[in-house]
Short mmCIF file of C-alpha atoms in Angstrom, two decimals:
data_model
loop_
_atom_site.label_atom_id
_atom_site.label_comp_id
_atom_site.label_asym_id
_atom_site.label_seq_id
_atom_site.Cartn_x
_atom_site.Cartn_y
_atom_site.Cartn_z
CA MET A 1 -68.51 -128.17 21.30
CA ASN A 2 -66.99 -129.21 18.06
CA TRP A 3 -65.58 -132.61 19.18
CA GLY A 4 -63.94 -133.43 15.45
CA SER A 5 -62.33 -130.88 15.71
CA ILE A 6 -61.00 -131.35 19.27
CA ASP A 7 -60.22 -134.67 18.44
CA ARG A 8 -57.85 -133.68 15.73
CA TYR A 9 -56.25 -131.09 17.57
CA ALA A 10 -55.33 -133.45 20.52
CA LYS A 11 -53.92 -136.31 17.82
CA SER A 12 -51.85 -133.52 16.60
CA LEU A 13 -50.65 -132.51 19.93
CA ILE A 14 -49.55 -135.79 20.83
CA LYS A 15 -48.07 -136.83 17.68
CA GLU A 16 -45.63 -133.28 18.44
CA ALA A 17 -45.42 -134.85 22.12
CA GLY A 18 -43.99 -138.15 21.13
CA HIS A 19 -41.47 -136.61 18.64
CA LYS A 20 -40.02 -134.25 21.34
CA ILE A 21 -39.69 -137.66 23.58
CA ARG A 22 -37.94 -139.44 20.78
CA VAL A 23 -35.34 -136.58 20.80
CA SER A 24 -35.17 -136.23 24.12
CA PHE A 25 -33.00 -139.54 23.87
CA PHE A 26 -30.42 -137.30 22.50
CA SER A 27 -29.95 -134.74 25.43
CA THR A 28 -29.54 -135.48 29.21
CA ILE A 29 -32.01 -136.65 30.96
CA ASP A 30 -32.20 -135.88 34.84
CA ILE A 31 -34.10 -138.58 36.81
CA ASP A 32 -35.84 -137.31 40.06
CA SER A 33 -37.70 -139.75 43.00
CA LYS A 34 -41.23 -138.14 43.68
CA ALA A 35 -43.14 -140.02 46.19
CA ASP A 36 -40.14 -142.74 47.04
CA ALA A 37 -37.50 -144.37 45.39
CA ASN A 38 -39.35 -146.59 42.92
CA ASP A 39 -41.69 -143.72 41.67
CA LEU A 40 -39.51 -141.54 39.08
CA VAL A 41 -40.04 -138.71 37.39
CA THR A 42 -37.99 -136.92 34.91
CA ASN A 43 -37.40 -133.52 33.40
CA ILE A 44 -38.85 -135.08 29.97
CA ASP A 45 -42.04 -135.86 31.78
CA ARG A 46 -42.37 -132.34 33.12
CA ASP A 47 -41.35 -130.79 29.95
CA ILE A 48 -43.83 -132.72 28.08
CA GLU A 49 -46.49 -132.05 30.46
CA ARG A 50 -45.76 -128.29 30.32
CA PHE A 51 -45.73 -128.42 26.76
CA PHE A 52 -49.33 -129.86 26.58
CA ILE A 53 -50.45 -127.30 29.30
CA SER A 54 -49.42 -124.26 27.28
CA ARG A 55 -50.88 -125.29 24.08
CA ILE A 56 -54.56 -126.64 25.87
CA LYS A 57 -54.34 -122.79 28.11
CA ARG A 58 -53.50 -121.18 24.65
CA ASP A 59 -56.35 -122.86 22.52
CA PHE A 60 -59.12 -123.96 24.61
CA PRO A 61 -58.62 -121.09 27.67
CA GLU A 62 -61.76 -122.56 28.78
CA HIS A 63 -61.03 -126.43 29.32
CA ARG A 64 -59.00 -127.67 32.40
CA ILE A 65 -56.05 -130.26 32.62
CA PHE A 66 -55.52 -132.70 34.96
CA GLY A 67 -51.89 -133.84 34.45
CA GLU A 68 -49.38 -136.26 36.65
CA GLU A 69 -47.09 -134.05 37.04
CA GLY A 70 -49.19 -131.23 38.86
CA PHE A 71 -48.50 -128.39 36.45
CA GLY A 72 -52.16 -128.42 35.60
CA ASP A 73 -55.18 -127.24 37.62
CA GLU A 74 -56.17 -128.15 40.66
CA ILE A 75 -59.25 -130.60 39.97
CA ASP A 76 -61.80 -131.69 42.60
CA THR A 77 -65.05 -131.51 40.42
CA LEU A 78 -65.31 -133.19 37.21
CA ASP A 79 -67.13 -130.36 35.67
CA GLY A 80 -67.00 -128.94 32.03
CA VAL A 81 -64.54 -130.16 30.04
CA ILE A 82 -61.19 -131.85 31.71
CA TRP A 83 -58.20 -133.23 29.65
CA MET A 84 -56.45 -136.08 31.89
CA LEU A 85 -52.88 -136.40 30.74
CA ASP A 86 -50.33 -138.60 31.72
CA PRO A 87 -47.32 -137.08 29.72
CA ILE A 88 -45.31 -140.27 30.32
CA ASP A 89 -46.83 -143.61 31.76
CA GLY A 90 -44.29 -145.81 32.66
CA THR A 91 -41.69 -143.54 33.37
CA MET A 92 -39.47 -146.84 34.54
CA ASN A 93 -39.58 -147.92 31.43
CA PHE A 94 -38.59 -144.56 29.84
CA ILE A 95 -35.75 -144.63 31.92
CA HIS A 96 -34.46 -148.27 31.87
CA GLN A 97 -35.70 -149.34 28.61
CA LYS A 98 -36.35 -145.99 26.12
CA ARG A 99 -39.40 -148.04 25.33
CA ASN A 100 -42.52 -149.45 26.46
CA PHE A 101 -44.30 -146.06 27.78
CA ALA A 102 -47.13 -143.90 26.32
CA ILE A 103 -48.61 -141.12 26.61
CA SER A 104 -52.12 -141.15 27.94
CA LEU A 105 -54.99 -138.66 27.18
CA GLY A 106 -58.52 -138.79 27.58
CA ILE A 107 -60.50 -135.93 27.40
CA TYR A 108 -64.00 -135.79 29.61
CA LEU A 109 -67.27 -133.27 29.43
CA ASP A 110 -69.06 -133.17 32.94
CA GLY A 111 -67.28 -136.67 34.01
CA ILE A 112 -67.98 -138.40 30.62
CA GLY A 113 -65.16 -139.53 28.44
CA MET A 114 -65.71 -138.13 25.14
CA LEU A 115 -62.13 -138.48 23.54
CA GLY A 116 -59.48 -141.09 24.57
CA TYR A 117 -55.83 -141.52 23.48
CA ILE A 118 -52.59 -143.93 23.98
CA TYR A 119 -49.65 -143.44 21.84
CA ASP A 120 -47.14 -145.86 22.43
CA VAL A 121 -44.25 -143.31 21.22
CA MET A 122 -41.52 -145.68 20.50
CA ASN A 123 -43.56 -148.24 18.21
CA ASP A 124 -45.36 -145.20 16.66
CA ASP A 125 -48.88 -146.81 17.84
CA PHE A 126 -51.33 -144.73 18.19
CA TYR A 127 -54.85 -146.15 20.08
CA HIS A 128 -57.53 -143.85 20.01
CA ALA A 129 -61.80 -143.52 20.58
CA ALA A 130 -64.46 -141.14 20.23
CA LYS A 131 -67.58 -141.80 22.57
CA ASP A 132 -69.88 -143.78 20.71
CA GLU A 133 -67.74 -143.77 17.27
CA GLY A 134 -65.11 -146.90 17.89
CA ALA A 135 -62.02 -147.75 18.76
CA TYR A 136 -58.91 -147.79 16.39
CA TYR A 137 -55.45 -149.08 16.54
CA ASN A 138 -53.78 -146.19 13.76
CA ASP A 139 -55.85 -146.66 11.03
CA GLU A 140 -57.55 -149.80 11.60
CA ARG A 141 -60.84 -150.05 13.53
CA LEU A 142 -60.68 -152.62 16.56
CA ALA A 143 -63.18 -155.29 16.66
CA THR A 144 -65.73 -155.45 19.38
CA LEU A 145 -64.28 -158.08 21.82
CA GLU A 146 -65.73 -161.26 22.33
CA ASN A 147 -65.37 -163.09 25.76
CA THR A 148 -62.60 -165.60 26.58
CA PRO A 149 -62.63 -167.87 29.93
CA LEU A 150 -60.19 -167.63 32.82
CA GLU A 151 -58.64 -170.78 31.45
CA GLU A 152 -57.63 -169.34 28.30
CA ALA A 153 -57.05 -166.19 29.29
CA ILE A 154 -53.50 -163.73 29.53
CA ILE A 155 -53.91 -161.56 32.40
CA GLY A 156 -51.92 -158.55 33.10
CA VAL A 157 -50.99 -158.28 36.38
CA ASN A 158 -47.93 -157.27 38.30
CA ALA A 159 -46.10 -159.98 40.66
CA SER A 160 -46.43 -157.32 43.82
CA TRP A 161 -50.18 -157.98 43.72
CA VAL A 162 -49.34 -162.13 44.03
CA ALA A 163 -47.01 -161.45 47.05
CA PRO A 164 -48.98 -160.61 50.24
CA ASN A 165 -49.86 -157.15 50.16
CA ARG A 166 -51.87 -154.87 52.31
CA ARG A 167 -54.40 -153.69 49.69
CA ILE A 168 -55.63 -157.12 48.33
CA GLU A 169 -55.81 -161.06 49.27
CA HIS A 170 -53.31 -162.36 47.36
CA MET A 171 -54.17 -166.11 47.77
CA PRO A 172 -57.33 -166.02 45.35
CA ILE A 173 -54.84 -164.19 42.88
CA ALA A 174 -52.31 -166.50 43.11
CA GLU A 175 -54.92 -169.23 41.83
CA MET A 176 -56.19 -166.88 38.92
CA VAL A 177 -52.15 -167.06 38.17
CA HIS A 178 -52.38 -170.76 38.10
CA LYS A 179 -56.04 -170.94 36.43
CA CYS A 180 -55.18 -168.53 33.64
CA ARG A 181 -53.26 -169.45 30.71
CA GLY A 182 -50.38 -166.73 31.30
CA THR A 183 -49.80 -163.50 33.09
CA ARG A 184 -47.67 -160.22 31.76
CA SER A 185 -46.55 -157.32 33.24
CA TYR A 186 -45.38 -154.12 31.21
CA GLY A 187 -44.98 -151.75 33.70
CA SER A 188 -47.10 -149.41 31.95
CA ALA A 189 -51.02 -149.15 32.76
CA ALA A 190 -51.54 -146.71 29.75
CA MET A 191 -50.05 -149.80 27.47
CA GLU A 192 -51.88 -152.88 29.28
CA LEU A 193 -55.31 -150.96 28.58
CA ALA A 194 -54.14 -150.56 25.25
CA TYR A 195 -53.31 -154.54 24.86
CA VAL A 196 -56.57 -155.22 26.45
CA ALA A 197 -58.70 -153.00 24.13
CA SER A 198 -56.61 -154.70 21.11
CA GLY A 199 -57.00 -158.21 21.95
CA ARG A 200 -53.32 -158.50 23.06
CA ILE A 201 -54.16 -159.78 26.76
CA ASP A 202 -57.67 -160.35 27.77
CA ALA A 203 -57.59 -158.21 31.13
CA TYR A 204 -55.51 -155.97 33.14
CA LEU A 205 -55.81 -155.30 36.92
CA SER A 206 -53.98 -152.84 39.26
CA LEU A 207 -54.08 -151.93 42.96
CA ARG A 208 -53.41 -148.51 43.14
CA LEU A 209 -53.90 -146.16 39.82
CA SER A 210 -54.30 -142.32 39.52
CA PRO A 211 -56.84 -141.00 36.79
CA TRP A 212 -54.50 -139.76 34.24
CA ASP A 213 -53.27 -143.22 34.41
CA ILE A 214 -56.71 -144.80 32.88
CA ALA A 215 -58.61 -141.59 31.71
CA GLY A 216 -57.57 -142.12 27.93
CA GLY A 217 -57.53 -146.40 27.68
CA MET A 218 -60.88 -146.50 29.66
CA ILE A 219 -62.60 -144.50 26.61
CA ILE A 220 -60.58 -146.69 24.33
CA ALA A 221 -61.55 -149.87 26.45
CA ARG A 222 -65.43 -148.63 26.34
CA GLU A 223 -65.70 -148.64 22.85
CA VAL A 224 -64.45 -152.18 21.94
CA GLY A 225 -66.97 -153.69 24.68
CA ALA A 226 -64.73 -154.19 27.67
CA ILE A 227 -65.71 -153.69 30.92
CA ALA A 228 -63.67 -150.93 33.25
CA THR A 229 -64.22 -150.54 37.01
CA ASN A 230 -62.89 -150.15 40.21
CA MET A 231 -62.28 -153.75 42.17
CA LYS A 232 -65.62 -153.32 44.21
CA GLY A 233 -67.54 -153.05 40.57
CA GLU A 234 -67.81 -149.46 40.89
CA ALA A 235 -67.05 -146.73 38.19
CA PRO A 236 -63.16 -145.80 39.05
CA HIS A 237 -62.64 -142.53 40.85
CA LEU A 238 -61.62 -139.79 38.56
CA LEU A 239 -60.66 -137.33 41.14
CA GLY A 240 -57.81 -139.47 42.78
CA GLN A 241 -56.40 -142.87 43.14
CA ASP A 242 -58.42 -145.95 42.93
CA THR A 243 -58.04 -149.70 42.38
CA PHE A 244 -58.48 -150.84 38.75
CA ILE A 245 -59.77 -153.88 36.67
CA VAL A 246 -60.59 -153.75 32.85
CA ALA A 247 -61.54 -157.14 31.09
CA LYS A 248 -63.39 -158.46 28.44
CA PRO A 249 -67.32 -158.65 29.84
CA GLY A 250 -67.37 -162.33 31.32
CA LEU A 251 -63.82 -162.36 32.39
CA HIS A 252 -64.62 -159.24 34.56
CA ASP A 253 -67.05 -160.85 36.15
CA GLU A 254 -65.52 -164.01 36.82
CA ILE A 255 -62.12 -162.74 37.99
CA LEU A 256 -64.15 -159.73 40.41
CA LYS A 257 -66.69 -162.70 41.72
CA ASN A 258 -64.11 -164.90 42.62
CA HIS A 259 -60.31 -163.50 42.80
CA ILE A 260 -60.52 -160.41 44.03
CA LEU A 261 -61.13 -160.17 47.74
CA LEU A 262 -59.92 -156.45 49.05
CA LYS A 263 -58.42 -155.92 52.63
CA MET B 1 -14.23 -174.11 11.14
CA ASN B 2 -14.71 -170.86 10.09
CA TRP B 3 -16.87 -169.02 12.57
CA GLY B 4 -16.94 -165.80 10.85
CA SER B 5 -18.53 -167.57 7.54
CA ILE B 6 -21.11 -169.56 9.79
CA ASP B 7 -21.41 -166.34 11.63
CA ARG B 8 -22.57 -164.40 8.66
CA TYR B 9 -24.64 -167.17 7.18
CA ALA B 10 -26.58 -167.27 10.86
CA LYS B 11 -27.38 -164.02 10.37
CA SER B 12 -28.95 -164.06 6.95
CA LEU B 13 -31.02 -167.19 7.34
CA ILE B 14 -32.49 -165.87 10.71
CA LYS B 15 -33.60 -162.56 8.81
CA GLU B 16 -35.11 -164.61 5.92
CA ALA B 17 -37.01 -166.59 8.82
CA GLY B 18 -38.24 -163.28 10.32
CA HIS B 19 -39.43 -162.19 7.12
CA LYS B 20 -41.30 -165.36 6.61
CA ILE B 21 -42.90 -165.15 9.90
CA ARG B 22 -43.96 -161.45 9.40
CA VAL B 23 -45.69 -162.76 5.83
CA SER B 24 -47.12 -165.22 7.93
CA PHE B 25 -49.43 -163.41 9.57
CA PHE B 26 -51.69 -162.69 6.08
CA SER B 27 -52.22 -166.52 6.12
CA THR B 28 -53.62 -169.20 8.36
CA ILE B 29 -52.31 -170.08 11.63
CA ASP B 30 -53.13 -173.45 12.99
CA ILE B 31 -52.93 -173.53 16.92
CA ASP B 32 -52.48 -177.03 18.29
CA SER B 33 -51.62 -177.67 22.30
CA LYS B 34 -48.66 -179.80 23.10
CA ALA B 35 -47.95 -180.87 25.94
CA ASP B 36 -50.63 -179.20 27.93
CA ALA B 37 -53.19 -176.91 26.57
CA ASN B 38 -51.03 -173.54 27.67
CA ASP B 39 -48.35 -174.95 25.81
CA LEU B 40 -49.18 -173.99 22.10
CA VAL B 41 -47.78 -174.71 18.50
CA THR B 42 -48.33 -173.09 15.37
CA ASN B 43 -47.97 -174.45 11.83
CA ILE B 44 -45.66 -171.78 11.27
CA ASP B 45 -43.24 -172.76 14.52
CA ARG B 46 -43.21 -175.96 12.41
CA ASP B 47 -42.62 -174.39 9.36
CA ILE B 48 -40.10 -172.12 10.79
CA GLU B 49 -38.09 -175.16 12.23
CA ARG B 50 -37.98 -177.02 9.14
CA PHE B 51 -36.69 -173.75 7.37
CA PHE B 52 -33.82 -173.92 9.29
CA ILE B 53 -33.20 -177.52 9.56
CA SER B 54 -33.34 -178.23 5.89
CA ARG B 55 -30.76 -175.35 4.97
CA ILE B 56 -28.33 -176.44 7.69
CA LYS B 57 -28.48 -179.61 6.73
CA ARG B 58 -27.63 -178.90 3.31
CA ASP B 59 -24.55 -176.45 3.88
CA PHE B 60 -23.53 -177.92 7.11
CA PRO B 61 -24.03 -181.71 6.83
CA GLU B 62 -21.90 -182.28 10.03
CA HIS B 63 -23.34 -180.24 12.55
CA ARG B 64 -26.72 -181.32 14.38
CA ILE B 65 -30.02 -179.16 15.19
CA PHE B 66 -31.55 -179.33 18.76
CA GLY B 67 -34.82 -177.59 17.96
CA GLU B 68 -38.02 -177.24 19.96
CA GLU B 69 -40.26 -178.65 17.66
CA GLY B 70 -38.47 -181.64 17.50
CA PHE B 71 -37.61 -182.04 13.70
CA GLY B 72 -34.05 -181.65 14.40
CA ASP B 73 -31.55 -184.53 15.66
CA GLU B 74 -31.89 -186.56 18.75
CA ILE B 75 -29.27 -184.91 21.07
CA ASP B 76 -28.14 -186.76 23.81
CA THR B 77 -24.70 -185.68 23.91
CA LEU B 78 -23.01 -182.13 23.12
CA ASP B 79 -19.99 -183.32 20.82
CA GLY B 80 -19.39 -181.40 17.98
CA VAL B 81 -21.09 -178.33 16.57
CA ILE B 82 -24.97 -177.75 17.79
CA TRP B 83 -27.33 -175.73 16.47
CA MET B 84 -30.04 -174.90 19.51
CA LEU B 85 -33.01 -173.42 17.85
CA ASP B 86 -36.49 -171.64 18.98
CA PRO B 87 -38.11 -171.06 15.70
CA ILE B 88 -40.50 -168.79 17.68
CA ASP B 89 -39.79 -168.40 21.49
CA GLY B 90 -43.18 -166.85 23.08
CA THR B 91 -45.68 -168.77 20.79
CA MET B 92 -48.41 -167.40 22.68
CA ASN B 93 -47.39 -163.84 22.35
CA PHE B 94 -46.75 -164.42 18.50
CA ILE B 95 -50.48 -166.03 18.49
CA HIS B 96 -52.40 -163.50 20.80
CA GLN B 97 -50.13 -160.52 20.08
CA LYS B 98 -48.69 -160.64 16.93
CA ARG B 99 -45.28 -159.07 18.80
CA ASN B 100 -43.24 -159.66 21.49
CA PHE B 101 -41.42 -163.00 20.51
CA ALA B 102 -38.44 -164.36 19.20
CA ILE B 103 -36.17 -166.12 16.78
CA SER B 104 -33.53 -167.68 19.53
CA LEU B 105 -30.29 -169.44 18.33
CA GLY B 106 -27.28 -170.60 20.04
CA ILE B 107 -24.15 -172.63 18.22
CA TYR B 108 -22.21 -174.58 20.35
CA LEU B 109 -19.03 -176.38 20.04
CA ASP B 110 -18.52 -179.48 22.44
CA GLY B 111 -20.73 -177.60 24.89
CA ILE B 112 -19.40 -174.15 24.52
CA GLY B 113 -21.22 -171.63 23.33
CA MET B 114 -19.90 -169.66 19.93
CA LEU B 115 -22.46 -167.78 18.44
CA GLY B 116 -25.54 -166.16 19.86
CA TYR B 117 -28.78 -164.99 18.52
CA ILE B 118 -32.05 -163.68 19.51
CA TYR B 119 -34.38 -161.84 16.94
CA ASP B 120 -37.20 -159.97 17.76
CA VAL B 121 -38.91 -160.35 14.55
CA MET B 122 -41.54 -157.41 14.87
CA ASN B 123 -39.60 -154.70 16.08
CA ASP B 124 -36.71 -156.08 13.59
CA ASP B 125 -34.02 -156.16 16.71
CA PHE B 126 -31.37 -158.01 16.45
CA TYR B 127 -29.00 -159.26 19.04
CA HIS B 128 -26.10 -161.08 18.59
CA ALA B 129 -22.95 -162.57 20.22
CA ALA B 130 -19.97 -164.17 19.11
CA LYS B 131 -17.48 -165.94 21.88
CA ASP B 132 -15.07 -163.30 23.28
CA GLU B 133 -15.64 -160.60 20.71
CA GLY B 134 -18.42 -158.84 22.50
CA ALA B 135 -22.31 -158.71 22.11
CA TYR B 136 -24.30 -155.91 19.94
CA TYR B 137 -27.92 -154.65 19.62
CA ASN B 138 -28.04 -154.25 15.40
CA ASP B 139 -25.13 -152.18 14.84
CA GLU B 140 -24.12 -151.27 18.57
CA ARG B 141 -21.89 -152.91 20.93
CA LEU B 142 -23.53 -153.15 24.28
CA ALA B 143 -21.75 -152.13 27.29
CA THR B 144 -20.60 -154.46 29.61
CA LEU B 145 -22.99 -154.47 32.82
CA GLU B 146 -22.36 -152.82 35.69
CA ASN B 147 -23.80 -153.76 39.23
CA THR B 148 -27.59 -152.79 40.32
CA PRO B 149 -28.55 -153.44 43.94
CA LEU B 150 -31.78 -155.15 43.91
CA GLU B 151 -33.58 -152.23 45.59
CA GLU B 152 -32.91 -150.23 41.92
CA ALA B 153 -33.37 -153.39 40.12
CA ILE B 154 -36.02 -154.43 37.77
CA ILE B 155 -36.47 -157.94 37.54
CA GLY B 156 -38.12 -160.43 35.10
CA VAL B 157 -40.18 -163.04 36.97
CA ASN B 158 -43.40 -164.44 36.31
CA ALA B 159 -46.22 -164.14 38.48
CA SER B 160 -46.59 -167.80 38.68
CA TRP B 161 -43.45 -168.35 40.70
CA VAL B 162 -44.83 -165.69 42.92
CA ALA B 163 -47.85 -167.54 43.83
CA PRO B 164 -47.25 -170.78 45.83
CA ASN B 165 -46.20 -173.52 43.38
CA ARG B 166 -44.34 -177.03 43.70
CA ARG B 167 -40.70 -175.87 42.07
CA ILE B 168 -39.87 -173.07 44.49
CA GLU B 169 -40.46 -171.52 48.05
CA HIS B 170 -42.43 -168.91 47.02
CA MET B 171 -42.29 -166.12 50.44
CA PRO B 172 -38.43 -165.57 49.45
CA ILE B 173 -39.39 -164.84 45.98
CA ALA B 174 -42.52 -162.52 47.21
CA GLU B 175 -39.89 -160.29 49.68
CA MET B 176 -37.56 -160.13 46.11
CA VAL B 177 -40.79 -158.62 44.61
CA HIS B 178 -41.27 -156.26 46.97
CA LYS B 179 -37.77 -155.42 47.63
CA CYS B 180 -36.97 -154.84 44.25
CA ARG B 181 -37.62 -151.68 42.01
CA GLY B 182 -40.09 -153.34 39.91
CA THR B 183 -41.01 -156.49 38.12
CA ARG B 184 -41.81 -157.30 34.28
CA SER B 185 -42.83 -159.87 32.44
CA TYR B 186 -43.12 -160.51 28.81
CA GLY B 187 -43.79 -164.22 28.10
CA SER B 188 -40.61 -164.55 26.19
CA ALA B 189 -37.44 -165.86 27.77
CA ALA B 190 -35.31 -164.87 24.61
CA MET B 191 -36.88 -161.67 24.67
CA GLU B 192 -36.00 -161.16 28.39
CA LEU B 193 -32.61 -162.47 28.15
CA ALA B 194 -31.74 -160.01 25.34
CA TYR B 195 -33.67 -157.33 27.83
CA VAL B 196 -30.71 -158.19 30.45
CA ALA B 197 -28.19 -158.15 28.13
CA SER B 198 -28.81 -154.76 26.78
CA GLY B 199 -29.83 -153.45 30.45
CA ARG B 200 -33.27 -152.78 30.04
CA ILE B 201 -34.09 -155.06 33.22
CA ASP B 202 -31.39 -156.26 35.51
CA ALA B 203 -32.23 -160.19 36.00
CA TYR B 204 -34.27 -162.49 34.75
CA LEU B 205 -35.51 -165.72 36.56
CA SER B 206 -38.00 -169.08 35.61
CA LEU B 207 -38.15 -172.26 36.85
CA ARG B 208 -38.51 -174.32 34.16
CA LEU B 209 -36.73 -173.25 30.95
CA SER B 210 -35.51 -175.96 27.87
CA PRO B 211 -32.01 -175.50 26.13
CA TRP B 212 -33.50 -173.76 22.84
CA ASP B 213 -34.66 -170.82 25.31
CA ILE B 214 -31.44 -169.78 26.77
CA ALA B 215 -29.16 -171.02 24.21
CA GLY B 216 -28.87 -168.12 21.96
CA GLY B 217 -29.32 -165.59 24.92
CA MET B 218 -26.53 -167.11 27.36
CA ILE B 219 -23.85 -166.65 25.04
CA ILE B 220 -24.93 -162.45 24.47
CA ALA B 221 -25.48 -162.40 28.17
CA ARG B 222 -22.10 -163.82 28.80
CA GLU B 223 -20.40 -161.23 26.65
CA VAL B 224 -21.49 -158.29 28.13
CA GLY B 225 -20.68 -159.77 31.66
CA ALA B 226 -24.07 -161.10 32.81
CA ILE B 227 -24.06 -164.37 35.11
CA ALA B 228 -26.43 -167.50 33.66
CA THR B 229 -26.89 -169.95 36.02
CA ASN B 230 -29.46 -172.43 37.30
CA MET B 231 -30.59 -171.82 40.50
CA LYS B 232 -28.22 -174.04 41.95
CA GLY B 233 -25.61 -171.90 40.96
CA GLU B 234 -24.34 -174.43 38.32
CA ALA B 235 -24.20 -174.55 34.51
CA PRO B 236 -27.52 -174.64 32.90
CA HIS B 237 -28.02 -177.90 31.83
CA LEU B 238 -27.95 -178.07 28.06
CA LEU B 239 -29.42 -181.52 27.32
CA GLY B 240 -32.67 -181.34 28.81
CA GLN B 241 -34.85 -178.62 31.17
CA ASP B 242 -33.72 -176.66 34.11
CA THR B 243 -34.41 -174.21 36.38
CA PHE B 244 -32.48 -170.40 35.14
CA ILE B 245 -31.70 -167.19 36.40
CA VAL B 246 -29.80 -164.42 34.61
CA ALA B 247 -28.13 -161.05 36.07
CA LYS B 248 -25.87 -158.52 36.43
CA PRO B 249 -22.89 -159.60 38.68
CA GLY B 250 -23.35 -158.89 42.41
CA LEU B 251 -27.50 -159.29 41.68
CA HIS B 252 -26.85 -163.01 40.72
CA ASP B 253 -25.63 -163.45 44.10
CA GLU B 254 -28.07 -161.72 45.93
CA ILE B 255 -31.20 -163.27 44.39
CA LEU B 256 -29.55 -166.74 44.54
CA LYS B 257 -28.40 -166.39 48.02
CA ASN B 258 -31.21 -164.52 49.72
CA HIS B 259 -34.78 -165.19 47.72
CA ILE B 260 -34.10 -168.51 45.97
CA LEU B 261 -35.29 -171.82 47.84
CA LEU B 262 -36.00 -175.01 45.81
CA LYS B 263 -38.47 -177.59 46.74
#
């Protein structure tokens, strides 16, 4: 397996997809709701996923693809090479803001993250990493993260997890919100993972993410020393939805130990 | 008073200040905490405010300046022309992210907003408006906002107001969070006001803002038909801190009536 060559191929494909997305703003965007009214998808999400799949199937016929829009393969094992793709992570932002969304891609070999990419399309900001070779923000190598105590941390957490909800005890989360320096919420897991990896925020957590939301970002985050797990402290499930927390090392422990109580 | 000339002057000054801020990333940024550990200020905030003040005092000696860093005038009446300035709104983002902050400026005559500006420095996105002459995003005229029901709205609200706090009953806010389509939090009131004015989010609320945080944005928001008040439904206090909500017209009513209960 020539991973250097796959890396160059993936980068080129992502940049081409980004261009297609930027151009899409000049055409009509059709909006559907998927599982529920707040889970939106557009013809552009679908077109971009199909674009990736047609290219990957042509050029790497033995690889499998696990994509948000479901045009890829049925994936129930992590054997072999799997491209885990979210063509537009942050579709609601894509529709309403025309910014703050990302292409997210992680390429896994037998469940091990080999290559990770997050492309903030509108800012033309490209985050990428290869296993054991470090992570990059455009051409700049990202520094290894140093720990930040909770009191000085900026945490990516959506208000819905601070309100009473059926997945997590909200009061320990509310305590975390008061104790930390500040919270942010951007509406794209991939972008928030990229922000953790590049030190713009110190942690990010969510109670319900899919493999394609985190597959690329986890590889990037790992290369700068961030810890990414589910909220039981285990490796996140890569075949279905799971809880998720990524943070600087000591901060990950502190949040998980003191502020996470799953229902 | 030649407002067209003041408008051109202000735009030029803001662009020059933006350049100074971008260049500042190549020099040392010193960080102080002001009122408390989470209220940060840097030498750059101070330098930029002094830059504005020296120019305005030289060229408009009869105007007064109300600035976040306190180098302007003591302001206890709204008489005459007042420039309300936040040289860097979102200082925590400025420090940690080198993005997601804005220069915010509103120019008032006897308490009436005449000219408003928000400059997202790193994106080079300029939002501006003149009273009764419409609002602009760069060179593009912003459309009048149409109403969005709460169920379809994206709301800018920080997690700290969803957690129990001493200013507002958090349970009605938590209900709003569940009922709306999604929430976001960007850490800059000026940017969130600009996002409401340009339709990227549908409402923004905060329990504690200062005049310079909202002075520019309120003028821009008003020109596209957004409603900006404090949480009692009154005009926000321009001489000191106040609560704040800006939203599309019907949405403003709906949130204020059903989800805001001040302590």
